[in-house]
mmCIF file of C-alpha atoms in Angstrom:
data_model
loop_
_atom_site.group_PDB
_atom_site.id
_atom_site.type_symbol
_atom_site.label_atom_id
_atom_site.label_comp_id
_atom_site.label_asym_id
_atom_site.label_seq_id
_atom_site.Cartn_x
_atom_site.Cartn_y
_atom_site.Cartn_z
ATOM 1 C CA MET A 21 -24.297 -38.012 -12.749
ATOM 2 C CA ILE A 22 -26.967 -36.008 -10.883
ATOM 3 C CA LYS A 23 -26.699 -34.792 -7.293
ATOM 4 C CA ASN A 24 -29.241 -32.840 -5.237
ATOM 5 C CA VAL A 25 -27.577 -30.001 -3.315
ATOM 6 C CA GLU A 26 -29.158 -27.577 -0.836
ATOM 7 C CA PHE A 27 -28.090 -23.956 -0.426
ATOM 8 C CA LYS A 28 -29.338 -22.270 2.733
ATOM 9 C CA THR A 29 -29.359 -18.873 4.385
ATOM 10 C CA SER A 30 -29.320 -18.252 8.103
ATOM 11 C CA ASN A 31 -32.376 -17.039 10.021
ATOM 12 C CA ASN A 32 -32.941 -13.278 10.035
ATOM 13 C CA GLU A 33 -35.061 -11.233 12.391
ATOM 14 C CA VAL A 34 -38.026 -9.514 10.721
ATOM 15 C CA PHE A 35 -39.613 -6.532 12.456
ATOM 16 C CA GLN A 36 -42.305 -4.066 11.405
ATOM 17 C CA GLU A 37 -39.657 -1.655 10.174
ATOM 18 C CA THR A 38 -37.708 -4.336 8.250
ATOM 19 C CA ASN A 39 -37.234 -3.614 4.539
ATOM 20 C CA LEU A 40 -38.501 -6.911 3.105
ATOM 21 C CA VAL A 41 -37.360 -6.153 -0.457
ATOM 22 C CA SER A 42 -33.821 -5.470 0.733
ATOM 23 C CA LEU A 43 -33.849 -8.619 2.887
ATOM 24 C CA TYR A 44 -35.037 -10.699 -0.080
ATOM 25 C CA ASP A 45 -32.235 -9.281 -2.259
ATOM 26 C CA ILE A 46 -29.632 -10.128 0.385
ATOM 27 C CA MET A 47 -30.942 -13.692 0.789
ATOM 28 C CA SER A 48 -31.134 -14.254 -2.978
ATOM 29 C CA GLU A 49 -27.628 -12.904 -3.537
ATOM 30 C CA LYS A 50 -26.231 -15.239 -0.866
ATOM 31 C CA ILE A 51 -27.870 -18.330 -2.392
ATOM 32 C CA VAL A 52 -26.747 -17.406 -5.917
ATOM 33 C CA LYS A 53 -23.178 -16.818 -4.695
ATOM 34 C CA GLU A 54 -23.085 -20.173 -2.865
ATOM 35 C CA SER A 55 -24.328 -21.901 -6.006
ATOM 36 C CA GLU A 56 -21.711 -20.168 -8.186
ATOM 37 C CA ASP A 57 -18.930 -20.945 -5.695
ATOM 38 C CA PHE A 58 -19.991 -24.597 -5.611
ATOM 39 C CA GLU A 59 -19.895 -24.796 -9.420
ATOM 40 C CA GLY A 60 -16.732 -22.765 -9.945
ATOM 41 C CA LYS A 61 -14.405 -23.787 -7.124
ATOM 42 C CA ASP A 62 -13.358 -27.381 -7.721
ATOM 43 C CA SER A 63 -16.499 -29.512 -7.866
ATOM 44 C CA GLY A 64 -17.059 -29.522 -11.618
ATOM 45 C CA TRP A 65 -20.847 -29.519 -11.127
ATOM 46 C CA THR A 66 -23.264 -27.395 -13.127
ATOM 47 C CA LEU A 67 -26.806 -26.337 -12.218
ATOM 48 C CA ASP A 68 -29.437 -28.321 -14.128
ATOM 49 C CA GLU A 69 -32.690 -27.254 -12.460
ATOM 50 C CA ILE A 70 -34.126 -25.775 -9.270
ATOM 51 C CA LEU A 71 -36.396 -28.354 -7.650
ATOM 52 C CA ARG A 72 -37.954 -26.330 -4.841
ATOM 53 C CA LEU A 73 -37.708 -23.238 -2.683
ATOM 54 C CA GLU A 74 -38.379 -23.671 1.025
ATOM 55 C CA VAL A 75 -39.136 -20.793 3.390
ATOM 56 C CA ARG A 76 -39.141 -21.509 7.120
ATOM 57 C CA THR A 77 -40.535 -19.189 9.781
ATOM 58 C CA ASN A 78 -40.005 -19.318 13.524
ATOM 59 C CA ARG A 79 -41.415 -17.355 16.424
ATOM 60 C CA TYR A 80 -38.821 -14.725 17.328
ATOM 61 C CA SER A 81 -37.742 -14.479 20.962
ATOM 62 C CA PRO A 82 -35.104 -11.720 21.000
ATOM 63 C CA PHE A 83 -32.106 -12.169 23.237
ATOM 64 C CA ARG A 84 -31.754 -9.480 25.834
ATOM 65 C CA GLY A 85 -28.921 -7.674 27.454
ATOM 66 C CA SER A 86 -27.649 -8.766 30.827
ATOM 67 C CA SER A 87 -29.613 -8.826 34.020
ATOM 68 C CA SER A 88 -26.252 -9.125 35.771
ATOM 69 C CA PHE A 89 -22.625 -8.387 35.068
ATOM 70 C CA ILE A 90 -20.561 -10.866 33.019
ATOM 71 C CA GLU A 91 -16.773 -10.925 32.980
ATOM 72 C CA VAL A 92 -14.988 -10.649 29.641
ATOM 73 C CA PRO A 93 -13.032 -13.811 28.714
ATOM 74 C CA LYS A 94 -9.392 -13.512 29.792
ATOM 75 C CA GLN A 95 -7.964 -13.732 26.259
ATOM 76 C CA ILE A 96 -10.175 -10.852 25.104
ATOM 77 C CA ALA A 97 -9.533 -8.805 28.249
ATOM 78 C CA GLU A 98 -5.779 -9.084 27.651
ATOM 79 C CA THR A 99 -6.137 -7.148 24.389
ATOM 80 C CA LYS A 100 -7.063 -4.079 26.501
ATOM 81 C CA ALA A 101 -9.534 -3.186 23.763
ATOM 82 C CA ILE A 102 -12.659 -3.487 25.945
ATOM 83 C CA ILE A 103 -14.217 -1.294 28.622
ATOM 84 C CA ASN A 104 -16.537 -3.509 30.637
ATOM 85 C CA VAL A 105 -18.647 -1.294 32.889
ATOM 86 C CA ILE A 106 -19.512 -3.135 36.122
ATOM 87 C CA ASN A 107 -23.308 -2.933 36.517
ATOM 88 C CA LYS A 108 -24.020 -5.647 39.067
ATOM 89 C CA LYS A 109 -27.011 -3.751 40.490
ATOM 90 C CA ASP A 110 -28.969 -3.206 37.256
ATOM 91 C CA SER A 111 -29.562 -4.551 33.767
ATOM 92 C CA GLN A 112 -28.628 -1.349 31.924
ATOM 93 C CA CYS A 113 -25.304 -2.504 30.486
ATOM 94 C CA PHE A 114 -26.294 -1.201 27.025
ATOM 95 C CA MET A 115 -26.805 2.309 28.394
ATOM 96 C CA TRP A 116 -23.563 2.287 30.401
ATOM 97 C CA SER A 117 -21.569 0.993 27.411
ATOM 98 C CA VAL A 118 -22.935 3.734 25.146
ATOM 99 C CA LEU A 119 -22.127 6.395 27.746
ATOM 100 C CA ALA A 120 -18.623 4.958 28.174
ATOM 101 C CA ALA A 121 -18.101 5.306 24.432
ATOM 102 C CA LEU A 122 -19.400 8.870 24.090
ATOM 103 C CA TYR A 123 -18.119 10.303 27.378
ATOM 104 C CA PRO A 124 -14.823 8.527 28.147
ATOM 105 C CA SER A 125 -13.587 8.628 31.709
ATOM 106 C CA ALA A 126 -9.884 8.827 32.488
ATOM 107 C CA ASN A 127 -10.400 7.571 36.032
ATOM 108 C CA HIS A 128 -12.325 4.371 36.755
ATOM 109 C CA PRO A 129 -13.806 3.867 33.254
ATOM 110 C CA ASN A 130 -15.328 0.540 34.370
ATOM 111 C CA LYS A 131 -17.508 2.082 37.107
ATOM 112 C CA THR A 132 -21.071 3.293 36.536
ATOM 113 C CA SER A 133 -20.449 6.280 38.823
ATOM 114 C CA SER A 134 -18.132 7.740 36.173
ATOM 115 C CA TYR A 135 -21.082 8.280 33.800
ATOM 116 C CA VAL A 136 -23.991 9.263 36.068
ATOM 117 C CA THR A 137 -23.618 12.948 35.191
ATOM 118 C CA HIS A 138 -24.279 12.151 31.498
ATOM 119 C CA LEU A 139 -27.505 10.160 31.961
ATOM 120 C CA ASN A 140 -29.792 12.907 30.603
ATOM 121 C CA LYS A 141 -27.723 13.675 27.513
ATOM 122 C CA LEU A 142 -29.174 10.838 25.410
ATOM 123 C CA ASN A 143 -32.724 9.758 24.604
ATOM 124 C CA PHE A 144 -33.520 6.311 26.011
ATOM 125 C CA ASP A 145 -37.315 6.721 25.784
ATOM 126 C CA GLY A 146 -38.986 3.432 24.869
ATOM 127 C CA ILE A 147 -35.759 1.437 25.242
ATOM 128 C CA SER A 148 -36.091 -1.727 27.333
ATOM 129 C CA PHE A 149 -33.517 -2.870 29.867
ATOM 130 C CA PRO A 150 -32.160 -5.408 29.236
ATOM 131 C CA THR A 151 -32.017 -4.265 25.586
ATOM 132 C CA PRO A 152 -32.827 -6.544 22.617
ATOM 133 C CA LEU A 153 -31.179 -6.099 19.220
ATOM 134 C CA ASN A 154 -34.139 -4.497 17.459
ATOM 135 C CA GLU A 155 -34.211 -1.741 20.082
ATOM 136 C CA VAL A 156 -30.538 -0.998 19.447
ATOM 137 C CA LYS A 157 -31.576 0.087 15.951
ATOM 138 C CA LYS A 158 -34.377 2.176 17.445
ATOM 139 C CA PHE A 159 -31.966 3.911 19.834
ATOM 140 C CA SER A 160 -29.559 4.603 16.959
ATOM 141 C CA LYS A 161 -32.252 6.365 14.917
ATOM 142 C CA MET A 162 -33.521 8.431 17.872
ATOM 143 C CA ASN A 163 -30.040 9.696 18.763
ATOM 144 C CA GLY A 164 -28.317 9.776 15.363
ATOM 145 C CA ILE A 165 -25.628 7.352 16.511
ATOM 146 C CA GLY A 166 -24.394 4.394 14.491
ATOM 147 C CA ILE A 167 -23.949 1.310 16.667
ATOM 148 C CA ASN A 168 -22.172 -1.851 15.543
ATOM 149 C CA ILE A 169 -22.445 -4.949 17.707
ATOM 150 C CA TYR A 170 -19.953 -7.818 17.625
ATOM 151 C CA SER A 171 -19.843 -11.151 19.379
ATOM 152 C CA PHE A 172 -17.478 -14.127 19.455
ATOM 153 C CA GLU A 173 -17.555 -17.844 18.767
ATOM 154 C CA GLU A 174 -16.383 -20.649 21.059
ATOM 155 C CA ASP A 175 -12.799 -20.167 19.838
ATOM 156 C CA LEU A 176 -13.138 -16.449 20.723
ATOM 157 C CA LYS A 177 -13.024 -15.378 17.075
ATOM 158 C CA ILE A 178 -14.851 -12.062 16.703
ATOM 159 C CA PHE A 179 -17.663 -11.715 14.171
ATOM 160 C CA PRO A 180 -20.182 -8.927 13.360
ATOM 161 C CA LEU A 181 -23.636 -9.403 14.853
ATOM 162 C CA LEU A 182 -25.284 -6.114 13.850
ATOM 163 C CA ILE A 183 -23.798 -3.438 11.582
ATOM 164 C CA SER A 184 -25.421 -0.018 11.500
ATOM 165 C CA ASP A 185 -26.583 1.368 8.167
ATOM 166 C CA ILE A 186 -27.074 4.865 9.608
ATOM 167 C CA VAL A 187 -24.821 7.523 8.057
ATOM 168 C CA CYS A 188 -23.717 9.842 10.866
ATOM 169 C CA GLU A 189 -20.642 11.296 12.534
ATOM 170 C CA LYS A 190 -20.858 9.260 15.747
ATOM 171 C CA HIS A 191 -20.231 5.520 15.614
ATOM 172 C CA ILE A 192 -19.910 3.096 18.516
ATOM 173 C CA ASP A 193 -18.688 -0.499 18.580
ATOM 174 C CA LEU A 194 -20.094 -2.800 21.266
ATOM 175 C CA LEU A 195 -19.232 -6.374 22.210
ATOM 176 C CA TYR A 196 -22.069 -8.715 23.152
ATOM 177 C CA ILE A 197 -21.224 -11.519 25.597
ATOM 178 C CA LYS A 198 -23.635 -14.385 26.137
ATOM 179 C CA ASN A 199 -23.589 -16.800 29.061
ATOM 180 C CA ASN A 200 -26.462 -19.292 29.043
ATOM 181 C CA ASP A 201 -29.614 -17.133 29.220
ATOM 182 C CA LEU A 202 -27.746 -13.971 30.197
ATOM 183 C CA GLY A 203 -26.269 -11.387 27.874
ATOM 184 C CA HIS A 204 -24.036 -8.386 28.420
ATOM 185 C CA TYR A 205 -22.852 -5.385 26.377
ATOM 186 C CA CYS A 206 -19.338 -3.922 26.599
ATOM 187 C CA PHE A 207 -17.738 -0.960 24.845
ATOM 188 C CA ILE A 208 -15.054 -1.766 22.250
ATOM 189 C CA LYS A 209 -12.622 1.119 22.421
ATOM 190 C CA SER A 210 -10.289 -0.360 19.775
ATOM 191 C CA LEU A 211 -11.720 -2.790 17.233
ATOM 192 C CA SER A 212 -8.321 -3.013 15.548
ATOM 193 C CA ARG A 213 -6.656 -4.160 18.761
ATOM 194 C CA LEU A 214 -9.488 -6.586 19.497
ATOM 195 C CA VAL A 215 -9.324 -8.486 16.201
ATOM 196 C CA SER A 216 -5.709 -7.949 15.113
ATOM 197 C CA LYS A 217 -4.406 -11.158 16.729
ATOM 198 C CA GLN A 218 -6.941 -13.327 14.911
ATOM 199 C CA LEU A 219 -5.918 -11.704 11.598
ATOM 200 C CA SER A 220 -2.134 -11.482 11.846
ATOM 201 C CA LYS A 221 0.761 -12.153 14.209
ATOM 202 C CA HIS A 222 2.405 -8.851 13.258
ATOM 203 C CA GLN A 223 2.158 -5.996 15.733
ATOM 204 C CA HIS A 224 2.042 -3.059 13.296
ATOM 205 C CA LYS A 225 -1.048 -0.848 13.148
ATOM 206 C CA THR A 226 -3.909 -2.139 11.040
ATOM 207 C CA TYR A 227 -7.071 -0.558 9.659
ATOM 208 C CA ILE A 228 -10.103 -2.812 10.076
ATOM 209 C CA CYS A 229 -13.215 -3.022 7.919
ATOM 210 C CA LYS A 230 -16.099 -3.028 10.393
ATOM 211 C CA ARG A 231 -18.350 -5.067 8.100
ATOM 212 C CA CYS A 232 -16.115 -8.028 7.227
ATOM 213 C CA LEU A 233 -13.202 -7.524 9.680
ATOM 214 C CA SER A 234 -10.577 -7.584 6.919
ATOM 215 C CA ALA A 235 -7.320 -5.850 7.841
ATOM 216 C CA PHE A 236 -5.375 -3.271 5.809
ATOM 217 C CA GLN A 237 -2.040 -1.595 6.453
ATOM 218 C CA THR A 238 -3.093 1.833 5.163
ATOM 219 C CA GLU A 239 -6.221 3.925 5.558
ATOM 220 C CA TYR A 240 -6.306 4.490 1.782
ATOM 221 C CA LYS A 241 -6.616 0.753 1.092
ATOM 222 C CA LEU A 242 -9.394 0.495 3.671
ATOM 223 C CA LEU A 243 -11.320 3.320 1.980
ATOM 224 C CA GLN A 244 -10.959 1.571 -1.377
ATOM 225 C CA HIS A 245 -12.227 -1.663 0.175
ATOM 226 C CA ASN A 246 -15.201 0.079 1.811
ATOM 227 C CA GLU A 247 -16.534 1.136 -1.591
ATOM 228 C CA MET A 248 -16.917 -2.543 -2.498
ATOM 229 C CA CYS A 249 -17.812 -3.953 0.923
ATOM 230 C CA GLY A 250 -20.338 -1.295 1.930
ATOM 231 C CA ASN A 251 -23.257 -2.964 0.149
ATOM 232 C CA LYS A 252 -22.495 -6.497 1.357
ATOM 233 C CA SER A 253 -23.981 -8.361 4.296
ATOM 234 C CA PRO A 254 -21.851 -8.286 7.480
ATOM 235 C CA ALA A 255 -19.579 -11.305 7.764
ATOM 236 C CA ARG A 256 -16.170 -12.346 9.000
ATOM 237 C CA VAL A 257 -13.690 -13.281 6.275
ATOM 238 C CA VAL A 258 -12.230 -16.773 6.768
ATOM 239 C CA MET A 259 -8.906 -17.388 5.046
ATOM 240 C CA PRO A 260 -7.736 -20.823 3.833
ATOM 241 C CA SER A 261 -6.007 -23.050 6.389
ATOM 242 C CA GLU A 262 -2.369 -24.157 6.187
ATOM 243 C CA THR A 263 -3.406 -27.596 4.966
ATOM 244 C CA CYS A 264 -5.627 -26.206 2.205
ATOM 245 C CA LYS A 265 -4.234 -22.841 1.162
ATOM 246 C CA PHE A 266 -3.845 -23.357 -2.584
ATOM 247 C CA LEU A 267 -6.674 -23.296 -5.085
ATOM 248 C CA LYS A 268 -5.803 -25.360 -8.135
ATOM 249 C CA PHE A 269 -7.535 -25.876 -11.440
ATOM 250 C CA LYS A 270 -9.064 -29.357 -11.483
ATOM 251 C CA ASN A 271 -11.673 -29.355 -14.231
ATOM 252 C CA PHE A 272 -9.234 -30.480 -16.902
ATOM 253 C CA GLN A 273 -12.036 -32.194 -18.796
ATOM 254 C CA HIS A 274 -13.251 -28.714 -19.767
ATOM 255 C CA SER A 275 -9.905 -27.668 -21.275
ATOM 256 C CA LEU A 276 -10.165 -29.584 -24.555
ATOM 257 C CA LYS A 277 -10.243 -27.528 -27.712
ATOM 258 C CA ILE A 278 -13.487 -27.619 -29.675
ATOM 259 C CA PRO A 279 -12.948 -29.569 -32.930
ATOM 260 C CA PHE A 280 -15.382 -27.447 -34.937
ATOM 261 C CA VAL A 281 -15.788 -23.671 -34.691
ATOM 262 C CA VAL A 282 -18.113 -21.585 -36.875
ATOM 263 C CA TYR A 283 -17.129 -18.028 -37.851
ATOM 264 C CA SER A 284 -19.878 -16.013 -39.537
ATOM 265 C CA ASP A 285 -20.563 -12.480 -40.742
ATOM 266 C CA PHE A 286 -23.661 -10.759 -42.118
ATOM 267 C CA GLU A 287 -23.887 -7.842 -44.521
ATOM 268 C CA CYS A 288 -26.803 -5.417 -44.308
ATOM 269 C CA VAL A 289 -28.130 -2.336 -46.066
ATOM 270 C CA THR A 290 -29.757 0.552 -44.214
ATOM 271 C CA MET A 291 -33.255 1.514 -45.263
ATOM 272 C CA LYS A 292 -35.243 4.556 -44.234
ATOM 273 C CA THR A 293 -38.173 3.831 -41.940
ATOM 274 C CA ASP A 294 -41.219 5.784 -40.845
ATOM 275 C CA THR A 295 -40.803 7.388 -37.446
ATOM 276 C CA CYS A 296 -42.054 10.154 -35.203
ATOM 277 C CA CYS A 297 -40.444 12.559 -32.776
ATOM 278 C CA PRO A 298 -39.447 10.750 -29.558
ATOM 279 C CA ASP A 299 -41.353 11.443 -26.351
ATOM 280 C CA PRO A 300 -38.781 12.447 -23.676
ATOM 281 C CA ASN A 301 -41.116 11.053 -21.005
ATOM 282 C CA PHE A 302 -40.622 7.532 -22.363
ATOM 283 C CA SER A 303 -37.583 7.369 -24.632
ATOM 284 C CA PHE A 304 -34.960 9.495 -26.347
ATOM 285 C CA THR A 305 -34.379 6.922 -29.104
ATOM 286 C CA ASN A 306 -35.075 8.259 -32.598
ATOM 287 C CA MET A 307 -35.299 5.328 -35.020
ATOM 288 C CA TYR A 308 -34.974 6.548 -38.601
ATOM 289 C CA GLU A 309 -33.237 3.599 -40.340
ATOM 290 C CA LYS A 310 -33.232 -0.172 -40.013
ATOM 291 C CA HIS A 311 -30.614 -2.752 -41.007
ATOM 292 C CA VAL A 312 -31.851 -5.286 -43.561
ATOM 293 C CA PRO A 313 -29.695 -8.444 -44.026
ATOM 294 C CA ILE A 314 -28.814 -9.095 -47.671
ATOM 295 C CA GLY A 315 -26.014 -11.644 -47.409
ATOM 296 C CA PHE A 316 -23.708 -13.691 -45.225
ATOM 297 C CA CYS A 317 -20.584 -15.768 -45.158
ATOM 298 C CA TYR A 318 -19.597 -18.451 -42.698
ATOM 299 C CA PHE A 319 -16.615 -20.721 -42.376
ATOM 300 C CA ILE A 320 -16.256 -23.885 -40.281
ATOM 301 C CA SER A 321 -12.811 -24.209 -38.743
ATOM 302 C CA TYR A 322 -11.742 -27.820 -38.155
ATOM 303 C CA GLN A 323 -8.862 -29.104 -36.027
ATOM 304 C CA GLY A 324 -8.138 -31.864 -38.515
ATOM 305 C CA GLY A 325 -7.529 -29.427 -41.365
ATOM 306 C CA HIS A 326 -9.824 -28.435 -44.238
ATOM 307 C CA TYR A 327 -13.482 -29.340 -43.640
ATOM 308 C CA LYS A 328 -15.518 -27.330 -46.145
ATOM 309 C CA ASP A 329 -15.150 -24.274 -48.319
ATOM 310 C CA PRO A 330 -16.631 -21.034 -46.932
ATOM 311 C CA VAL A 331 -20.367 -20.646 -47.537
ATOM 312 C CA VAL A 332 -21.258 -17.355 -49.261
ATOM 313 C CA TYR A 333 -24.805 -16.239 -50.041
ATOM 314 C CA ARG A 334 -26.557 -13.071 -51.232
ATOM 315 C CA GLY A 335 -30.302 -12.574 -51.261
ATOM 316 C CA THR A 336 -33.270 -11.063 -49.475
ATOM 317 C CA ASP A 337 -33.879 -14.347 -47.616
ATOM 318 C CA ALA A 338 -30.344 -14.380 -46.163
ATOM 319 C CA PRO A 339 -31.386 -15.012 -42.504
ATOM 320 C CA LYS A 340 -33.594 -17.987 -43.428
ATOM 321 C CA CYS A 341 -30.953 -19.455 -45.738
ATOM 322 C CA PHE A 342 -28.263 -19.011 -43.056
ATOM 323 C CA ILE A 343 -30.246 -21.056 -40.519
ATOM 324 C CA GLU A 344 -31.065 -23.800 -43.026
ATOM 325 C CA LYS A 345 -27.469 -24.267 -44.217
ATOM 326 C CA LEU A 346 -26.044 -24.118 -40.689
ATOM 327 C CA GLU A 347 -28.570 -26.687 -39.424
ATOM 328 C CA LYS A 348 -27.534 -29.041 -42.223
ATOM 329 C CA ASP A 349 -23.849 -28.699 -41.277
ATOM 330 C CA ALA A 350 -24.706 -29.159 -37.595
ATOM 331 C CA ILE A 351 -26.390 -32.505 -38.353
ATOM 332 C CA GLU A 352 -23.295 -33.682 -40.236
ATOM 333 C CA ILE A 353 -20.996 -32.623 -37.378
ATOM 334 C CA GLU A 354 -23.256 -34.333 -34.833
ATOM 335 C CA HIS A 355 -22.898 -37.562 -36.813
ATOM 336 C CA ILE A 356 -19.098 -37.210 -36.621
ATOM 337 C CA TYR A 357 -19.316 -36.647 -32.859
ATOM 338 C CA LYS A 358 -21.462 -39.734 -32.333
ATOM 339 C CA ASN A 359 -19.073 -41.965 -34.258
ATOM 340 C CA PRO A 360 -15.649 -41.609 -32.600
ATOM 341 C CA LYS A 361 -12.673 -42.844 -34.564
ATOM 342 C CA PRO A 362 -9.802 -44.985 -33.203
ATOM 343 C CA LEU A 363 -6.255 -43.768 -32.665
ATOM 344 C CA LEU A 364 -3.973 -43.801 -35.686
ATOM 345 C CA PRO A 365 -0.650 -45.701 -35.312
ATOM 346 C CA LEU A 366 1.899 -43.636 -33.395
ATOM 347 C CA THR A 367 4.887 -42.160 -35.163
ATOM 348 C CA GLU A 368 8.373 -42.920 -33.822
ATOM 349 C CA SER A 369 8.580 -39.526 -32.113
ATOM 350 C CA GLU A 370 5.147 -40.036 -30.517
ATOM 351 C CA LYS A 371 6.179 -43.496 -29.259
ATOM 352 C CA GLN A 372 9.309 -42.036 -27.707
ATOM 353 C CA LEU A 373 7.302 -39.228 -26.097
ATOM 354 C CA TYR A 374 4.858 -41.732 -24.617
ATOM 355 C CA ASP A 375 7.518 -44.156 -23.335
ATOM 356 C CA ASN A 376 9.553 -41.413 -21.620
ATOM 357 C CA ALA A 377 6.590 -39.623 -20.022
ATOM 358 C CA LYS A 378 6.403 -39.695 -16.214
ATOM 359 C CA ASN A 379 3.564 -37.197 -15.796
ATOM 360 C CA CYS A 380 0.115 -36.754 -17.322
ATOM 361 C CA TYR A 381 0.134 -34.066 -20.000
ATOM 362 C CA VAL A 382 -3.290 -32.867 -18.789
ATOM 363 C CA CYS A 383 -3.059 -32.637 -14.968
ATOM 364 C CA ASP A 384 0.740 -32.946 -14.623
ATOM 365 C CA GLN A 385 0.342 -35.623 -11.914
ATOM 366 C CA THR A 386 2.793 -38.529 -11.748
ATOM 367 C CA PHE A 387 1.508 -41.841 -13.092
ATOM 368 C CA ARG A 388 0.701 -44.442 -10.406
ATOM 369 C CA GLU A 389 -0.390 -48.059 -10.242
ATOM 370 C CA ASN A 390 -3.955 -47.032 -9.468
ATOM 371 C CA ASN A 391 -3.901 -44.322 -12.143
ATOM 372 C CA ILE A 392 -1.952 -45.758 -15.060
ATOM 373 C CA LYS A 393 -0.616 -44.129 -18.213
ATOM 374 C CA VAL A 394 -2.774 -44.356 -21.358
ATOM 375 C CA ARG A 395 -2.728 -42.935 -24.889
ATOM 376 C CA ASP A 396 -5.126 -40.034 -25.236
ATOM 377 C CA HIS A 397 -6.293 -39.181 -28.750
ATOM 378 C CA ASN A 398 -8.713 -36.913 -30.573
ATOM 379 C CA HIS A 399 -11.809 -38.947 -31.445
ATOM 380 C CA VAL A 400 -12.497 -36.744 -34.456
ATOM 381 C CA THR A 401 -9.056 -36.274 -36.022
ATOM 382 C CA GLN A 402 -7.678 -39.630 -34.709
ATOM 383 C CA LYS A 403 -4.441 -37.830 -33.755
ATOM 384 C CA PHE A 404 -2.415 -38.634 -30.622
ATOM 385 C CA ASN A 405 -2.846 -35.896 -27.996
ATOM 386 C CA GLY A 406 -0.324 -37.104 -25.440
ATOM 387 C CA PRO A 407 0.433 -39.478 -22.539
ATOM 388 C CA CYS A 408 -2.473 -39.188 -20.135
ATOM 389 C CA CYS A 409 -3.464 -40.639 -16.768
ATOM 390 C CA ASN A 410 -6.486 -42.913 -16.813
ATOM 391 C CA SER A 411 -8.566 -40.551 -14.635
ATOM 392 C CA CYS A 412 -8.190 -37.608 -17.005
ATOM 393 C CA ASN A 413 -8.728 -39.816 -20.037
ATOM 394 C CA LEU A 414 -12.066 -41.041 -18.698
ATOM 395 C CA ALA A 415 -13.169 -37.576 -17.573
ATOM 396 C CA MET A 416 -12.415 -35.750 -20.822
ATOM 397 C CA LYS A 417 -15.074 -35.650 -23.503
ATOM 398 C CA THR A 418 -15.291 -33.958 -26.872
ATOM 399 C CA PRO A 419 -16.892 -30.535 -26.205
#
């Protein structure tokens, strides 16, 4: 059965300063991972061929910060993790949020007047108000400040929108609120408090990964996680739901033992070879001997018992002879595969096992009227494998 499946990436902004090679690597890694997850999770599909690669481009119209003040949703405000500076007379919410983060005010932290004295301490040259995302990166580089921006979905679940890749001592977390065509930045004074309720119902302190928003109970575990997560694209981890929280093995058709297995071994002699001193500018390898095959032995293991005696050969044409003999055996085995044999009569113990069975020996599911019990057997050895449900029996094939 063949099925065409599409794997997509989301749109990404591309600016003059964008590292296109890095962006390509991130996109490719995402598509490869989606393909591997699709094959390995529970679908049983395997990739046969790639039919096409489609690249779509759109004109980029960057969203901007607010031209007016926007209230924080009540559920988020109740976390007391946000400082929302009231800037109803300007569109400089990005600037006020940054100042609120770097120069905290004990009295009236939500008023612009609390930060006026710090206006000249940062470089806002060339920064537009309202402020689009690509200028946030520009501001970060000019001032040596790492700025992470988060937003939320309709269910108020927080997710990372922009994660800074600048290595510096100062880091700021901002929340971006969007309301129709308006946008607004707020300062996140406690990311842990903001996202803890969506991660766990427990009230103990948690350490949050700023890239994927995973929670850890100790700082040490977070540091260990950061080593792995640091080179990944920002994303929010979504855990399985209550109705689908167990991942079970389903590809039972791939669990059959292979009837024929070849074990082989070559013997070689080492012979001196002409060489020269290695050039350290290109390689440090100094090849002075080469292995020359002079013989081999291979044995074909067979589930049904003895198949053939081991094949032993000595001679200068050992590699050629090995291929020829193995190809001949492969043709014989292919003929056996293409001519399945019927089940031998069951022994008394096998009959009793079959009659008493309530569950499939492969998937362990109970037999039902729409999935009846059948006798599964090895088509090569003709031996009885066990009581099997009809679904598994039809799905399983000789490897």
